[in-house]
């Protein structure tokens, strides 16, 4: 029933101006009391409350708000019956008591399920809408003046222009502009790994380290996949994110996939994107017949959206993903083989696609996309069709402040990134419990000195955390559909203990781990205890830095902890040749050189004939499609106490990055106020147990 109602629910959501949220429909909990920053609420209305502005505001109201709030503003519009809660009554004292600045902020930024209108309405139009609400639904009709014009100081207007110019350094529209109509798709994308691609502080430090080690000759090899827009616009390869345009900061944003006008093969992210504003054509899985129907119905006053949708068949094919998910380093190393692996699997032979597993209703399971409306334009839903999920859950989770990510226009309007970084989420700022027990002499930085600012910020943070949790749950589902624990064979239990544990790849679409397998820690934590609970054996435990006890652990390297000789880890190490003819593991795939050459050196041997690059390779430990690996463990008899039964606890654990990698790239520094220690601690917190098994050994 919920799936059948989804198109109707989405339609209602888009035009719910100042609506109370419906948690069941959007998967978020929120207070009915929508707090606005006191700073923003105090913004003065620069548009005079006159007959002209009210008339303009009325036209906007009838076009954008009538569907939910009704002709008289009492929340009785045609769509109101579909809402889980009563639509806000714009004639109520609670609404009219709010300042103009508060109403303006809510209309401009929105809060799910209500969209923000910052990209579809100008600032003047939003103020006109505020004036209409005041005049038509309030008690100010008789105080109107005819013919008054827009007021505002030159200083205010210059400040607005400077702010707009800062975020309009791109030839491409922001995802937030697309989100005005594609609200649900935007919500999914905003918390995705695609949206995080350029924000990720670990990626930025990793890339900066490689650029430094190759004396800059790496160029934009990494960056052009993570921010195609930024590199197309000629932004510096190495610069703070605060210097980048808004669209470049959105990483793999809407135009990265939907402004590609032709089919291209694997080219490691080097794509010619078609520039232009929101009105330019977009390219997708269907022709533009439905869009044309919508636009024809508004021919007299076209909405601010793309004027044409063109078919690009490749956007629905695995090769489209292969542009960035087959990575060949400049020295020939096959650093990521995800697309190449897929092409050889049973899944590919059946005609399944990357999209059917990673954009379908169940992460990791190939399935048909449910029919739903892809967009809502001025209250009219596009006809339901197969619609993909743009959340793209995966093994990585955000490690930055939730005020910065997910990408939320309300959070961006509320505070600058540096201000969010000083908001202490873990301490509970803004919660009722914290605010009721704050000592009088407590000092708060900057804007957070005002408790009302903290409370309003907390409402935003809670929504962000809920969305992050939703993404992580989907990612866990994805990984559990990819990994499995199989048999546990007890081979010896009289002269010591010997047992084998099977780890399985449950998917037939690619190997696991997938992607950048040199960075993926997926390992077994195994513990044996006796009948009294005394620990007799362990493997897969973490050192104080959060690393498994392999050769990269600083504690093992320094001799403070023994190496875990029986560790089972699916991370594929990078091996490099030494001048003595052997090999050693290396953390970073950089082209170290013993001679004074300062550029990335191509291999001097043909990789095709030699089966790879001579001086560097990945030692693949991943499990092939539908394959398995056996981990063998031996417990020496001297460790056994004889107090039986023995209990074997097995956990299959997955992490996103090993902390030793953070140490290796820490020389480049990290954005968003993060240190190597704080990132390492976050990575340890983000380890997840995919499966757990307990076995009793009599």
PDB file of C-alpha atoms in Angstrom, residues 229-361:
ATOM      1  CA  UNK A 229      32.721  20.051 -12.628  1.00  0.00           C
ATOM      2  CA  UNK A 230      35.606  21.613 -10.717  1.00  0.00           C
ATOM      3  CA  UNK A 231      38.187  20.302 -13.145  1.00  0.00           C
ATOM      4  CA  UNK A 232      36.079  21.232 -16.180  1.00  0.00           C
ATOM      5  CA  UNK A 233      35.874  24.772 -14.812  1.00  0.00           C
ATOM      6  CA  UNK A 234      39.650  24.922 -14.389  1.00  0.00           C
ATOM      7  CA  UNK A 235      39.728  25.077 -10.601  1.00  0.00           C
ATOM      8  CA  UNK A 236      43.116  24.391  -8.956  1.00  0.00           C
ATOM      9  CA  UNK A 237      43.896  20.749  -8.310  1.00  0.00           C
ATOM     10  CA  UNK A 238      45.112  21.454  -4.796  1.00  0.00           C
ATOM     11  CA  UNK A 239      43.159  24.098  -2.937  1.00  0.00           C
ATOM     12  CA  UNK A 240      40.938  24.303   0.102  1.00  0.00           C
ATOM     13  CA  UNK A 241      37.341  23.319  -0.436  1.00  0.00           C
ATOM     14  CA  UNK A 242      36.385  26.771   0.810  1.00  0.00           C
ATOM     15  CA  UNK A 243      37.849  28.146  -2.430  1.00  0.00           C
ATOM     16  CA  UNK A 244      35.813  25.902  -4.705  1.00  0.00           C
ATOM     17  CA  UNK A 245      32.533  26.722  -6.407  1.00  0.00           C
ATOM     18  CA  UNK A 246      29.323  25.411  -4.919  1.00  0.00           C
ATOM     19  CA  UNK A 247      28.712  22.914  -7.738  1.00  0.00           C
ATOM     20  CA  UNK A 248      32.299  21.626  -7.646  1.00  0.00           C
ATOM     21  CA  UNK A 249      31.830  20.953  -3.927  1.00  0.00           C
ATOM     22  CA  UNK A 250      28.904  18.697  -4.763  1.00  0.00           C
ATOM     23  CA  UNK A 251      31.340  16.089  -6.078  1.00  0.00           C
ATOM     24  CA  UNK A 252      29.589  13.674  -8.407  1.00  0.00           C
ATOM     25  CA  UNK A 253      26.601  15.924  -8.827  1.00  0.00           C
ATOM     26  CA  UNK A 254      23.579  15.731 -11.153  1.00  0.00           C
ATOM     27  CA  UNK A 255      25.304  17.168 -14.223  1.00  0.00           C
ATOM     28  CA  UNK A 256      28.210  14.717 -13.926  1.00  0.00           C
ATOM     29  CA  UNK A 257      25.889  11.999 -15.209  1.00  0.00           C
ATOM     30  CA  UNK A 258      23.118  13.965 -16.879  1.00  0.00           C
ATOM     31  CA  UNK A 259      25.071  16.466 -18.957  1.00  0.00           C
ATOM     32  CA  UNK A 260      27.088  13.837 -20.846  1.00  0.00           C
ATOM     33  CA  UNK A 261      25.831  14.140 -24.389  1.00  0.00           C
ATOM     34  CA  UNK A 262      27.434  11.034 -25.905  1.00  0.00           C
ATOM     35  CA  UNK A 263      28.376   7.494 -24.948  1.00  0.00           C
ATOM     36  CA  UNK A 264      32.007   7.135 -23.873  1.00  0.00           C
ATOM     37  CA  UNK A 265      34.046   4.136 -22.837  1.00  0.00           C
ATOM     38  CA  UNK A 266      36.422   3.775 -19.923  1.00  0.00           C
ATOM     39  CA  UNK A 267      38.350   7.010 -19.650  1.00  0.00           C
ATOM     40  CA  UNK A 268      39.013   7.432 -15.911  1.00  0.00           C
ATOM     41  CA  UNK A 269      36.613  10.272 -15.459  1.00  0.00           C
ATOM     42  CA  UNK A 270      37.692  12.527 -18.319  1.00  0.00           C
ATOM     43  CA  UNK A 271      34.341  13.570 -19.763  1.00  0.00           C
ATOM     44  CA  UNK A 272      33.223  16.587 -21.777  1.00  0.00           C
ATOM     45  CA  UNK A 273      30.230  17.880 -19.813  1.00  0.00           C
ATOM     46  CA  UNK A 274      27.801  20.103 -21.693  1.00  0.00           C
ATOM     47  CA  UNK A 275      27.804  23.482 -19.920  1.00  0.00           C
ATOM     48  CA  UNK A 276      24.799  25.698 -19.356  1.00  0.00           C
ATOM     49  CA  UNK A 277      22.300  26.701 -16.688  1.00  0.00           C
ATOM     50  CA  UNK A 278      19.302  24.750 -15.424  1.00  0.00           C
ATOM     51  CA  UNK A 279      17.376  25.425 -18.648  1.00  0.00           C
ATOM     52  CA  UNK A 280      19.798  23.497 -20.855  1.00  0.00           C
ATOM     53  CA  UNK A 281      18.968  19.933 -21.965  1.00  0.00           C
ATOM     54  CA  UNK A 282      19.647  16.971 -19.735  1.00  0.00           C
ATOM     55  CA  UNK A 283      20.409  13.391 -20.763  1.00  0.00           C
ATOM     56  CA  UNK A 284      18.817  10.393 -19.104  1.00  0.00           C
ATOM     57  CA  UNK A 285      17.240   6.950 -19.477  1.00  0.00           C
ATOM     58  CA  UNK A 286      14.095   8.160 -21.258  1.00  0.00           C
ATOM     59  CA  UNK A 287      13.049  10.534 -23.977  1.00  0.00           C
ATOM     60  CA  UNK A 288      11.520  13.855 -23.033  1.00  0.00           C
ATOM     61  CA  UNK A 289       7.870  13.207 -23.896  1.00  0.00           C
ATOM     62  CA  UNK A 290       6.707  13.480 -20.301  1.00  0.00           C
ATOM     63  CA  UNK A 291       8.712  16.635 -19.680  1.00  0.00           C
ATOM     64  CA  UNK A 292       7.237  18.165 -22.844  1.00  0.00           C
ATOM     65  CA  UNK A 293       3.742  17.397 -21.578  1.00  0.00           C
ATOM     66  CA  UNK A 294       4.446  19.163 -18.290  1.00  0.00           C
ATOM     67  CA  UNK A 295       6.048  22.170 -19.956  1.00  0.00           C
ATOM     68  CA  UNK A 296       3.213  22.506 -22.460  1.00  0.00           C
ATOM     69  CA  UNK A 297       0.775  22.841 -19.582  1.00  0.00           C
ATOM     70  CA  UNK A 298       2.780  25.830 -18.313  1.00  0.00           C
ATOM     71  CA  UNK A 299       3.601  27.364 -21.679  1.00  0.00           C
ATOM     72  CA  UNK A 300       2.409  30.801 -20.580  1.00  0.00           C
ATOM     73  CA  UNK A 301       4.792  30.888 -17.611  1.00  0.00           C
ATOM     74  CA  UNK A 302       7.500  28.181 -17.903  1.00  0.00           C
ATOM     75  CA  UNK A 303       9.008  26.897 -14.654  1.00  0.00           C
ATOM     76  CA  UNK A 304      12.706  27.271 -14.004  1.00  0.00           C
ATOM     77  CA  UNK A 305      13.776  23.840 -15.193  1.00  0.00           C
ATOM     78  CA  UNK A 306      15.461  22.170 -18.141  1.00  0.00           C
ATOM     79  CA  UNK A 307      13.563  22.639 -21.371  1.00  0.00           C
ATOM     80  CA  UNK A 308      14.409  19.283 -22.899  1.00  0.00           C
ATOM     81  CA  UNK A 309      15.211  15.726 -21.800  1.00  0.00           C
ATOM     82  CA  UNK A 310      17.178  13.645 -24.258  1.00  0.00           C
ATOM     83  CA  UNK A 311      17.721   9.897 -24.297  1.00  0.00           C
ATOM     84  CA  UNK A 312      21.223   8.635 -23.437  1.00  0.00           C
ATOM     85  CA  UNK A 313      20.972   4.857 -23.380  1.00  0.00           C
ATOM     86  CA  UNK A 314      24.415   4.385 -21.840  1.00  0.00           C
ATOM     87  CA  UNK A 315      23.320   6.040 -18.584  1.00  0.00           C
ATOM     88  CA  UNK A 316      21.457   2.805 -17.801  1.00  0.00           C
ATOM     89  CA  UNK A 317      24.367   0.547 -18.749  1.00  0.00           C
ATOM     90  CA  UNK A 318      27.305  -0.763 -16.667  1.00  0.00           C
ATOM     91  CA  UNK A 319      29.786   0.934 -19.001  1.00  0.00           C
ATOM     92  CA  UNK A 320      28.588   4.286 -17.726  1.00  0.00           C
ATOM     93  CA  UNK A 321      29.783   3.365 -14.215  1.00  0.00           C
ATOM     94  CA  UNK A 322      32.999   1.946 -15.656  1.00  0.00           C
ATOM     95  CA  UNK A 323      34.162   5.451 -16.559  1.00  0.00           C
ATOM     96  CA  UNK A 324      35.292   5.952 -12.970  1.00  0.00           C
ATOM     97  CA  UNK A 325      35.107   2.464 -11.475  1.00  0.00           C
ATOM     98  CA  UNK A 326      37.911   0.931 -13.506  1.00  0.00           C
ATOM     99  CA  UNK A 327      41.026   2.807 -12.422  1.00  0.00           C
ATOM    100  CA  UNK A 328      44.300   2.420 -14.294  1.00  0.00           C
ATOM    101  CA  UNK A 329      47.116   4.358 -12.712  1.00  0.00           C
ATOM    102  CA  UNK A 330      49.483   6.198 -15.007  1.00  0.00           C
ATOM    103  CA  UNK A 331      52.181   3.602 -14.370  1.00  0.00           C
ATOM    104  CA  UNK A 332      49.865   0.811 -15.544  1.00  0.00           C
ATOM    105  CA  UNK A 333      48.670  -0.546 -12.213  1.00  0.00           C
ATOM    106  CA  UNK A 334      45.111  -1.859 -12.287  1.00  0.00           C
ATOM    107  CA  UNK A 335      44.140  -0.117  -9.075  1.00  0.00           C
ATOM    108  CA  UNK A 336      40.405  -0.735  -9.337  1.00  0.00           C
ATOM    109  CA  UNK A 337      38.929  -3.536 -11.435  1.00  0.00           C
ATOM    110  CA  UNK A 338      35.288  -3.356 -10.513  1.00  0.00           C
ATOM    111  CA  UNK A 339      33.841  -2.932 -14.005  1.00  0.00           C
ATOM    112  CA  UNK A 340      36.289  -5.409 -15.577  1.00  0.00           C
ATOM    113  CA  UNK A 341      35.368  -8.003 -12.942  1.00  0.00           C
ATOM    114  CA  UNK A 342      31.669  -7.466 -13.535  1.00  0.00           C
ATOM    115  CA  UNK A 343      31.943  -8.104 -17.271  1.00  0.00           C
ATOM    116  CA  UNK A 344      33.131 -11.670 -16.612  1.00  0.00           C
ATOM    117  CA  UNK A 345      30.429 -12.653 -14.120  1.00  0.00           C
ATOM    118  CA  UNK A 346      27.168 -14.609 -14.376  1.00  0.00           C
ATOM    119  CA  UNK A 347      25.336 -11.406 -13.470  1.00  0.00           C
ATOM    120  CA  UNK A 348      26.631  -9.697 -16.600  1.00  0.00           C
ATOM    121  CA  UNK A 349      25.730 -12.696 -18.738  1.00  0.00           C
ATOM    122  CA  UNK A 350      22.156 -12.519 -17.449  1.00  0.00           C
ATOM    123  CA  UNK A 351      21.968  -8.922 -18.589  1.00  0.00           C
ATOM    124  CA  UNK A 352      21.911  -7.401 -15.123  1.00  0.00           C
ATOM    125  CA  UNK A 353      23.570  -4.049 -14.582  1.00  0.00           C
ATOM    126  CA  UNK A 354      25.455  -2.175 -11.880  1.00  0.00           C
ATOM    127  CA  UNK A 355      22.389   0.035 -11.577  1.00  0.00           C
ATOM    128  CA  UNK A 356      20.010  -2.875 -10.934  1.00  0.00           C
ATOM    129  CA  UNK A 357      21.916  -3.800  -7.743  1.00  0.00           C
ATOM    130  CA  UNK A 358      23.093  -0.394  -6.578  1.00  0.00           C
ATOM    131  CA  UNK A 359      20.125   1.796  -7.514  1.00  0.00           C
ATOM    132  CA  UNK A 360      17.304  -0.657  -6.894  1.00  0.00           C
ATOM    133  CA  UNK A 361      14.934  -1.024  -3.935  1.00  0.00           C
TER     134      UNK A 361
END
